[in-house]
Each structure stands twice: as C-alpha cells, then as structure tokens.
C-alpha positions as MATLAB code, in Angstrom:
seq = 'XXXXXXXXXXXXXXXXXXXXXXXXXXXXXXXXXXXXXXXXXXXXXXXXXXXXXXXXXXXXXXXXXXXXXXXXXXXXXXXXXXXXXXXXXXXXXXXXXXXXXXXXXXXXXXXXXXXXXXXXXXXXXXXXXXXXXXXXXXXXXXXXXXXXXXXXXXX';
ca = [
      83.828  122.646  161.757;
      80.794  124.978  161.907;
      77.394  123.538  162.345;
      74.601  124.084  160.017;
      76.492  124.902  157.068;
      77.813  121.718  155.456;
      75.203  119.730  153.434;
      74.005  116.519  154.554;
      76.425  113.266  153.843;
      74.778  110.149  152.911;
      77.385  107.216  153.064;
      75.171  104.839  151.262;
      73.672  107.018  148.195;
      72.196  104.812  145.627;
      73.693  105.349  142.034;
      71.312  104.087  139.167;
      72.435  104.061  135.239;
      69.151  104.935  133.114;
      70.862  103.347  130.174;
      71.399   99.781  131.512;
      69.835   99.665  134.793;
      73.001   98.892  136.816;
      72.832  100.209  140.323;
      75.654  100.890  143.243;
      76.242  102.566  146.420;
      78.558  105.470  147.012;
      78.894  108.593  149.421;
      77.423  111.528  148.531;
      75.345  114.706  149.292;
      72.351  113.381  147.540;
      70.323  110.163  148.312;
      69.878  108.830  144.875;
      72.017  109.702  141.767;
      70.846  109.095  138.279;
      73.310  108.789  135.433;
      72.861  108.624  131.569;
      75.771  106.172  130.941;
      78.028  104.330  133.292;
      81.087  102.454  132.961;
      79.059   99.303  132.220;
      77.386  100.501  129.253;
      79.659  103.495  127.996;
      81.319  102.750  124.298;
      84.590  103.595  125.723;
      84.558  101.102  128.286;
      82.859   98.388  126.368;
      85.043   98.695  123.126;
      81.924   99.805  121.082;
      83.928  103.254  120.416;
      86.530  101.170  118.471;
      83.600   99.929  116.112;
      81.809  103.270  115.977;
      84.874  105.157  115.125;
      86.783  102.468  112.958;
      84.057  101.265  110.576;
      86.557  101.039  107.677;
      89.215   99.552  109.560;
      93.025  100.213  109.796;
      94.187   97.297  107.302;
      91.290   98.824  104.819;
      92.658  102.284  105.063;
      96.309  101.099  104.638;
      95.434   99.257  101.556;
      93.251  102.283  100.188;
      96.521  104.538  100.646;
      98.701  101.695   99.053;
      96.580  101.383   95.995;
      96.563  105.236   95.575;
     100.396  105.386   95.930;
     100.791  102.612   93.345;
      98.423  104.440   91.080;
     100.507  107.320   91.463;
     103.562  105.400   90.649;
     102.137  103.734   87.550;
     100.941  107.366   86.502;
     104.464  108.499   86.737;
     105.781  105.268   84.918;
     103.631  106.015   82.052;
     104.857  109.668   82.049;
     108.417  108.505   81.963;
     107.674  106.005   79.258;
     106.129  108.573   77.219;
     108.972  111.132   77.578;
     110.988  111.168   74.381;
     108.362  109.102   72.582;
     107.578  110.001   69.239;
     103.938  108.360   69.690;
     103.016  111.151   72.029;
      99.851  113.260   71.354;
     100.149  116.757   70.139;
      97.977  117.831   72.542;
     100.390  117.103   75.238;
     102.372  120.037   74.107;
      99.766  122.268   75.797;
      99.626  124.553   73.063;
      96.692  126.957   72.267;
      93.538  125.145   70.814;
      93.639  127.033   67.432;
      97.347  125.781   66.679;
      96.831  122.128   67.946;
      93.522  122.336   65.567;
      95.816  123.515   62.702;
      98.473  121.033   63.198;
      95.660  118.156   63.231;
      94.035  119.724   60.089;
      97.612  119.275   58.496;
      97.792  115.792   59.458;
     100.011  116.162   62.164;
      98.659  114.155   65.384;
     101.628  113.211   67.239;
     105.145  114.704   68.395;
     106.975  112.310   65.786;
     105.350  113.794   62.757;
     105.575  117.275   64.214;
     109.434  116.874   64.818;
     109.613  115.387   61.189;
     108.042  118.633   59.797;
     110.399  120.671   62.244;
     113.339  118.988   60.405;
     112.488  120.814   57.484;
     112.676  123.883   58.818;
     110.901  126.505   60.754;
     109.383  127.847   57.635;
     107.961  124.451   56.731;
     105.952  124.342   60.089;
     104.936  128.087   59.763;
     103.415  127.225   56.414;
     100.677  125.304   58.261;
      97.791  127.696   58.044;
      96.715  128.893   61.749;
     100.123  127.848   63.276;
     102.153  131.208   63.968;
     105.462  132.192   65.500;
     104.260  132.103   69.071;
     102.981  128.828   68.861;
     106.199  127.378   67.159;
     108.326  128.842   70.038;
     105.748  127.552   72.867;
     106.100  124.003   71.224;
     109.891  124.080   70.794;
     110.167  125.057   74.463;
     107.737  122.313   75.554;
     109.493  119.726   73.450;
     112.841  120.689   75.059;
     111.485  120.446   78.590;
     109.784  117.007   77.885;
     113.513  115.904   76.726;
     113.176  115.754   72.884;
     115.984  116.429   70.743;
     115.104  119.262   68.245;
     116.494  118.945   64.698;
     119.108  121.124   63.404;
     117.258  122.725   61.124;
     115.041  124.060   63.403;
     117.611  125.723   65.716;
];
C-alpha cells in the first residue's frame, strides 16, 4: 500500500443513536458516528411500522370488502326480482322526462299499467298527450331487454 493516501482507521469508533441514546463501537474512518435511527428504535425493527401502516387492520379490511360484495349481490338480487315484475316503476324504462311525465299524468305509474294500455294497441298508448312514436319504440325496446312479454296487439 502507498503511504499517506489512505484515511485513518479507528477500530473502536463510537456510534451514537440520537433518537434512543444507544451506543456501540465499530471500525470506521471517523472517531464518532451519530445516527438518527438505529435497530433499537427504528419502526421496522420494533414492529411499530405494522401499526403505523396497518391502522385499519387486515380483518377489518376483509370484512369491509365482504360487506361491499354482499351489498352488490343484494342489489343484483333486487334487480333480478324486479325483472318481469309489473310493479316496476315506469321511470326504470329510461324514457325521456317528457314521456315519463305524460304517462304519470295519464295515471300510468308502473310497467304493469303500461302493458295493460299497450294491450289495447299502439294507438291507445299514442293517444296519451305528450307521448310520441319515438318514446313508444324506446319503451318497447327497453321492456324486451328487461324480459317482459309484449302483448300481441302491440306487435
């Protein structure tokens, strides 16, 4: 080795943690080393990191996901039960506001009443003031997609 080019080596350099005050010795090129954290007080080594990161808890998160899934399944069940039900609201057909309001004004509040009117023929439905051919076509299309049987007179 060349002389006078290497730093001085201290075999008993003092290491001090400024957080917890723990000290120990090691070999280094500095006489004293100051640390912010050591293995004695660092959250990773003490287990505090788990508490800091996992404030909600894995079990709580699992139950939260499970309840969200159950709510979704219940919502799908309700939709399935309403499928084909004559009690379904006329608003569920997704008709324009003017057409929906015209039907409500004529006393048609649910799909069952609309199907009864449709059984009298297309002209009976078109006789409702404010309800036009485009709305009738859209209503028939939506009823078919929801699984309803359209009356023979409406075909």
